[in-house]
Short mmCIF file of C-alpha atoms in Angstrom, two decimals:
data_model
loop_
_atom_site.label_atom_id
_atom_site.label_comp_id
_atom_site.label_asym_id
_atom_site.label_seq_id
_atom_site.Cartn_x
_atom_site.Cartn_y
_atom_site.Cartn_z
CA UNK A 1 4.60 -84.39 -9.14
CA UNK A 2 7.47 -86.96 -9.54
CA UNK A 3 6.81 -87.99 -5.82
CA UNK A 4 3.21 -88.39 -6.57
CA UNK A 5 3.85 -90.42 -9.70
CA UNK A 6 6.25 -92.63 -7.75
CA UNK A 7 3.59 -93.18 -5.02
CA UNK A 8 0.95 -94.06 -7.57
CA UNK A 9 3.27 -96.55 -9.31
CA UNK A 10 3.91 -98.28 -5.86
CA UNK A 11 0.41 -98.36 -5.05
CA UNK A 12 -0.54 -100.01 -8.24
CA UNK A 13 2.37 -102.48 -7.67
CA UNK A 14 1.22 -103.19 -4.23
CA UNK A 15 -2.44 -103.69 -5.22
CA UNK A 16 -1.49 -105.99 -8.02
CA UNK A 17 0.83 -108.04 -5.85
CA UNK A 18 -1.68 -108.14 -3.10
CA UNK A 19 -4.33 -109.56 -5.58
CA UNK A 20 -1.85 -112.07 -6.75
CA UNK A 21 -1.13 -113.19 -3.22
CA UNK A 22 -4.91 -113.40 -2.65
CA UNK A 23 -5.49 -115.56 -5.52
CA UNK A 24 -2.53 -117.90 -4.60
CA UNK A 25 -2.88 -117.75 -0.90
CA UNK A 26 -4.49 -121.31 -0.86
CA UNK A 27 -1.64 -122.94 -3.02
CA UNK A 28 0.70 -123.35 -0.18
CA UNK A 29 3.29 -120.78 -0.96
CA UNK A 30 4.36 -120.58 2.69
CA UNK A 31 7.28 -118.37 3.45
CA UNK A 32 7.42 -117.08 0.02
CA UNK A 33 3.88 -115.63 0.32
CA UNK A 34 4.75 -114.31 3.80
CA UNK A 35 7.84 -112.54 2.33
CA UNK A 36 6.06 -110.85 -0.30
CA UNK A 37 3.20 -109.80 2.07
CA UNK A 38 5.82 -108.42 4.45
CA UNK A 39 7.67 -106.54 1.50
CA UNK A 40 4.31 -104.97 0.49
CA UNK A 41 3.59 -104.00 3.99
CA UNK A 42 7.12 -102.42 4.46
CA UNK A 43 6.54 -100.31 1.20
CA UNK A 44 3.16 -99.22 2.30
CA UNK A 45 4.56 -98.15 5.68
CA UNK A 46 7.61 -96.37 3.89
CA UNK A 47 5.20 -94.41 1.62
CA UNK A 48 3.14 -93.34 4.80
CA UNK A 49 6.02 -92.16 6.75
CA UNK A 50 6.30 -95.00 9.11
CA UNK A 51 9.93 -95.64 8.72
CA UNK A 52 10.49 -97.81 11.95
CA UNK A 53 7.51 -99.95 10.96
CA UNK A 54 8.73 -100.21 7.27
CA UNK A 55 12.35 -101.29 8.51
CA UNK A 56 10.84 -103.96 10.77
CA UNK A 57 8.64 -105.52 8.02
CA UNK A 58 11.50 -105.49 5.60
CA UNK A 59 13.93 -107.00 8.16
CA UNK A 60 11.39 -109.79 8.78
CA UNK A 61 11.13 -110.37 5.03
CA UNK A 62 14.72 -110.79 4.65
CA UNK A 63 15.05 -113.09 7.55
CA UNK A 64 12.65 -115.42 5.76
CA UNK A 65 14.88 -115.67 2.83
CA UNK A 66 17.29 -117.72 4.87
CA UNK A 67 20.41 -116.14 3.61
CA UNK A 68 19.58 -116.49 -0.07
CA UNK A 69 19.90 -113.28 -2.13
CA UNK A 70 17.82 -113.16 -5.34
CA UNK A 71 16.09 -110.27 -6.99
CA UNK A 72 13.45 -110.04 -4.23
CA UNK A 73 16.16 -109.63 -1.53
CA UNK A 74 18.02 -106.92 -3.52
CA UNK A 75 14.66 -105.09 -3.93
CA UNK A 76 13.92 -105.41 -0.05
CA UNK A 77 17.40 -104.22 0.76
CA UNK A 78 16.96 -101.00 -1.35
CA UNK A 79 13.78 -100.33 0.36
CA UNK A 80 15.20 -100.86 3.78
CA UNK A 81 18.12 -98.39 2.84
CA UNK A 82 15.56 -95.84 1.74
CA UNK A 83 13.59 -96.27 5.01
CA UNK A 84 16.93 -96.04 7.17
CA UNK A 85 17.92 -92.92 5.27
CA UNK A 86 14.45 -91.33 5.80
CA UNK A 87 14.60 -92.02 9.44
CA UNK A 88 18.06 -90.31 9.55
CA UNK A 89 20.04 -93.42 10.32
CA UNK A 90 22.41 -92.60 7.59
CA UNK A 91 25.20 -95.08 8.90
CA UNK A 92 22.77 -97.99 8.75
CA UNK A 93 21.72 -96.92 5.25
CA UNK A 94 25.30 -96.68 4.16
CA UNK A 95 25.88 -100.31 5.68
CA UNK A 96 22.77 -101.51 3.65
CA UNK A 97 24.30 -100.26 0.45
CA UNK A 98 27.56 -101.87 1.46
CA UNK A 99 25.77 -105.17 1.46
CA UNK A 100 24.13 -104.57 -1.89
CA UNK A 101 27.57 -103.84 -3.36
CA UNK A 102 28.86 -107.29 -1.70
CA UNK A 103 25.98 -109.25 -3.29
CA UNK A 104 25.23 -107.29 -6.41
CA UNK A 105 28.57 -105.78 -7.44
CA UNK A 106 30.05 -102.39 -6.85
CA UNK A 107 27.64 -100.49 -9.26
CA UNK A 108 28.16 -96.83 -9.59
CA UNK A 109 24.73 -96.04 -8.17
CA UNK A 110 25.49 -97.94 -4.82
CA UNK A 111 28.82 -96.36 -4.66
CA UNK A 112 27.32 -92.80 -5.09
CA UNK A 113 24.48 -93.40 -2.59
CA UNK A 114 26.81 -94.93 0.14
CA UNK A 115 29.36 -92.01 -0.39
CA UNK A 116 26.28 -89.41 0.13
CA UNK A 117 24.98 -91.31 3.02
CA UNK A 118 28.46 -91.58 4.80
CA UNK A 119 29.06 -87.88 4.31
CA UNK A 120 25.58 -87.14 5.93
CA UNK A 121 26.63 -89.58 8.75
CA UNK A 122 29.94 -87.69 9.39
CA UNK A 123 31.80 -90.76 8.14
CA UNK A 124 34.24 -88.74 6.09
CA UNK A 125 37.05 -91.32 5.65
CA UNK A 126 34.52 -93.99 4.40
CA UNK A 127 33.09 -91.34 2.12
CA UNK A 128 36.41 -90.36 0.76
CA UNK A 129 37.05 -94.04 -0.06
CA UNK A 130 33.97 -94.22 -2.28
CA UNK A 131 34.71 -90.84 -3.76
CA UNK A 132 38.21 -92.04 -4.78
CA UNK A 133 36.43 -95.08 -6.57
CA UNK A 134 34.22 -92.79 -8.54
CA UNK A 135 37.00 -90.37 -9.24
CA UNK A 136 39.24 -93.21 -10.54
CA UNK A 137 36.49 -94.46 -12.92
CA UNK A 138 35.95 -90.91 -14.13
CA UNK A 139 39.72 -90.45 -14.83
CA UNK A 140 39.90 -93.96 -16.69
CA UNK A 141 36.91 -93.05 -18.60
CA UNK A 142 38.59 -89.85 -19.78
CA UNK A 143 41.74 -91.66 -20.82
CA UNK A 144 40.06 -94.29 -22.93
CA UNK A 145 40.41 -94.53 -26.55
CA UNK A 146 37.85 -92.39 -28.44
CA UNK A 147 34.49 -93.80 -28.78
CA UNK A 148 33.24 -94.57 -32.23
CA UNK A 149 31.27 -91.70 -34.00
CA UNK A 150 27.95 -93.02 -33.33
CA UNK A 151 28.74 -93.52 -29.62
CA UNK A 152 30.39 -89.90 -29.12
CA UNK A 153 27.14 -88.22 -27.85
CA UNK A 154 26.38 -90.97 -25.36
CA UNK A 155 30.02 -90.91 -24.01
CA UNK A 156 29.71 -87.14 -23.59
CA UNK A 157 26.32 -87.50 -21.77
CA UNK A 158 27.95 -90.09 -19.44
CA UNK A 159 30.86 -87.99 -18.88
CA UNK A 160 28.73 -84.72 -17.85
CA UNK A 161 26.75 -86.93 -15.39
CA UNK A 162 29.84 -88.38 -13.86
CA UNK A 163 31.29 -84.60 -13.50
CA UNK A 164 27.95 -83.49 -12.15
CA UNK A 165 27.95 -86.30 -9.52
CA UNK A 166 31.53 -85.82 -8.60
CA UNK A 167 31.03 -81.92 -8.11
CA UNK A 168 28.07 -82.71 -5.97
CA UNK A 169 30.09 -84.94 -3.82
CA UNK A 170 33.07 -82.53 -3.67
CA UNK A 171 30.90 -79.78 -2.21
CA UNK A 172 29.39 -82.15 0.38
CA UNK A 173 32.75 -83.81 1.44
CA UNK A 174 34.45 -80.35 1.41
CA UNK A 175 32.00 -78.94 3.85
CA UNK A 176 32.08 -81.95 6.09
CA UNK A 177 35.90 -81.74 6.34
CA UNK A 178 35.85 -78.05 7.09
CA UNK A 179 33.10 -78.36 9.72
CA UNK A 180 35.15 -81.28 11.40
CA UNK A 181 38.04 -78.92 11.68
CA UNK A 182 40.02 -80.27 8.65
CA UNK A 183 40.09 -77.08 6.84
CA UNK A 184 43.68 -77.82 5.21
CA UNK A 185 42.19 -81.10 4.00
CA UNK A 186 39.07 -79.42 2.60
CA UNK A 187 41.09 -76.86 0.82
CA UNK A 188 43.45 -79.47 -0.67
CA UNK A 189 40.43 -81.15 -1.91
CA UNK A 190 38.78 -78.22 -3.56
CA UNK A 191 42.17 -77.35 -5.22
CA UNK A 192 42.36 -80.80 -6.70
CA UNK A 193 38.80 -80.31 -8.05
CA UNK A 194 39.90 -77.00 -9.60
CA UNK A 195 42.95 -78.77 -11.08
CA UNK A 196 40.67 -81.52 -12.48
CA UNK A 197 38.17 -78.96 -13.99
CA UNK A 198 35.53 -80.01 -11.65
CA UNK A 199 35.09 -76.62 -9.60
CA UNK A 200 31.89 -74.74 -10.06
CA UNK A 201 30.98 -71.33 -8.52
CA UNK A 202 29.89 -73.02 -5.22
CA UNK A 203 33.22 -74.80 -5.04
CA UNK A 204 35.00 -71.52 -5.61
CA UNK A 205 33.08 -69.76 -2.92
CA UNK A 206 33.77 -72.53 -0.42
CA UNK A 207 37.48 -72.43 -1.21
CA UNK A 208 37.68 -68.71 -0.94
CA UNK A 209 35.92 -68.83 2.46
CA UNK A 210 38.74 -71.20 3.46
CA UNK A 211 41.43 -68.91 2.47
CA UNK A 212 39.41 -66.14 4.14
CA UNK A 213 39.33 -67.68 7.50
CA UNK A 214 43.05 -68.68 7.15
CA UNK A 215 43.76 -64.90 6.76
CA UNK A 216 44.97 -65.34 3.14
CA UNK A 217 42.86 -62.27 2.04
CA UNK A 218 44.52 -61.65 -1.32
CA UNK A 219 44.24 -65.35 -2.34
CA UNK A 220 40.78 -65.32 -1.17
CA UNK A 221 39.77 -62.44 -3.33
CA UNK A 222 41.51 -64.05 -6.30
CA UNK A 223 39.47 -67.25 -5.69
CA UNK A 224 36.20 -65.29 -5.35
CA UNK A 225 37.03 -63.67 -8.67
CA UNK A 226 37.69 -66.93 -10.38
CA UNK A 227 34.27 -68.09 -9.16
CA UNK A 228 32.59 -64.93 -10.44
CA UNK A 229 33.93 -65.79 -13.80
CA UNK A 230 32.82 -69.46 -13.64
CA UNK A 231 30.36 -70.59 -16.22
CA UNK A 232 27.66 -71.24 -13.77
CA UNK A 233 26.22 -68.28 -11.75
CA UNK A 234 24.80 -70.41 -8.95
CA UNK A 235 26.68 -68.71 -6.14
CA UNK A 236 27.33 -65.28 -8.01
CA UNK A 237 25.80 -63.25 -5.28
CA UNK A 238 27.77 -64.92 -2.41
CA UNK A 239 30.91 -64.79 -4.46
CA UNK A 240 30.43 -60.96 -5.21
CA UNK A 241 29.75 -60.18 -1.49
CA UNK A 242 32.68 -62.19 -0.15
CA UNK A 243 35.01 -60.64 -2.80
CA UNK A 244 33.98 -57.31 -1.37
CA UNK A 245 34.76 -58.55 2.20
CA UNK A 246 38.15 -59.75 1.05
CA UNK A 247 38.98 -56.40 -0.44
CA UNK A 248 37.96 -54.79 2.98
CA UNK A 249 40.12 -57.08 4.85
CA UNK A 250 42.91 -56.28 2.52
CA UNK A 251 42.31 -52.62 3.67
CA UNK A 252 41.58 -51.68 0.11
CA UNK A 253 38.65 -49.56 1.53
CA UNK A 254 38.02 -47.72 -1.81
CA UNK A 255 37.88 -51.04 -3.83
CA UNK A 256 35.77 -52.63 -1.12
CA UNK A 257 33.30 -49.71 -1.18
CA UNK A 258 32.92 -49.95 -5.00
CA UNK A 259 32.47 -53.79 -4.78
CA UNK A 260 29.75 -53.49 -2.13
CA UNK A 261 27.97 -50.77 -4.15
CA UNK A 262 28.10 -52.83 -7.28
CA UNK A 263 26.82 -55.75 -5.33
CA UNK A 264 23.75 -53.77 -4.05
CA UNK A 265 23.24 -52.41 -7.60
CA UNK A 266 23.20 -55.77 -9.11
CA UNK A 267 21.48 -57.89 -6.34
CA UNK A 268 19.24 -55.36 -4.62
CA UNK A 269 19.29 -53.87 -1.06
CA UNK A 270 20.97 -55.91 1.69
CA UNK A 271 21.27 -55.10 5.30
CA UNK A 272 24.81 -56.22 5.72
CA UNK A 273 26.08 -54.69 2.37
CA UNK A 274 24.55 -51.35 3.42
CA UNK A 275 26.02 -51.50 6.82
CA UNK A 276 29.56 -51.96 5.21
CA UNK A 277 28.92 -49.20 2.65
CA UNK A 278 28.09 -46.90 5.42
CA UNK A 279 31.20 -48.02 7.38
CA UNK A 280 33.49 -47.72 4.38
CA UNK A 281 32.36 -44.10 3.46
CA UNK A 282 33.84 -43.12 6.89
CA UNK A 283 37.30 -44.62 6.03
#
């Protein structure tokens, strides 16, 4: 629904702007009118899924600005970044957000988006640099003097938003580090998140899997247990299954059998779990 609403808003904006251009077309607007025409064309193509065409139009619109950066240029850069991301050129989109940061300041929105785009591009080092900026801002906000009473709720909402965004980035960066063969770095990253109170059930699950692959089965089981007891239950099923696996790897076959049976009882029949149960009954 939100996507449809966004498209409707863009359509109305394009229609209104196109009408304005039509009315003013004979007034000698020159490159300004051409830039606006290209910008609108780029937005239309972006909404239609023609991302290459959108980028081409938006690039041309930027070139007509002759290096000047005003509100229109910022708007065009944001649409270009969106098109670059949609086409899968995450490095290019991250670069565009870098330009936005240079000309419009290091706004949290830009840093978060560039961080996520660099993660998707596999540029882990660059993503980590942006994450550190966000993390530092979060820590500094936490050590600021208490907000006035009438601003406490707003400060709490902001803190929760920051925590949610950091947790999201932690999960993505950790996965990228692990898939890139940097398991120890991923594990250290998760442990820091836990220390900071930013670990949710999914992070505990990812952390436990790291320990499991390292052969530290007791530690893995302890981490899975922590995840099961985490306030959110997003990864509850995965954690319960993986905890049972950790017990089996520890050769606690009776404990593993009980854990797998509990898993099936709580989450329903599962081919892998049933296979493990059959195997464990023979031990």
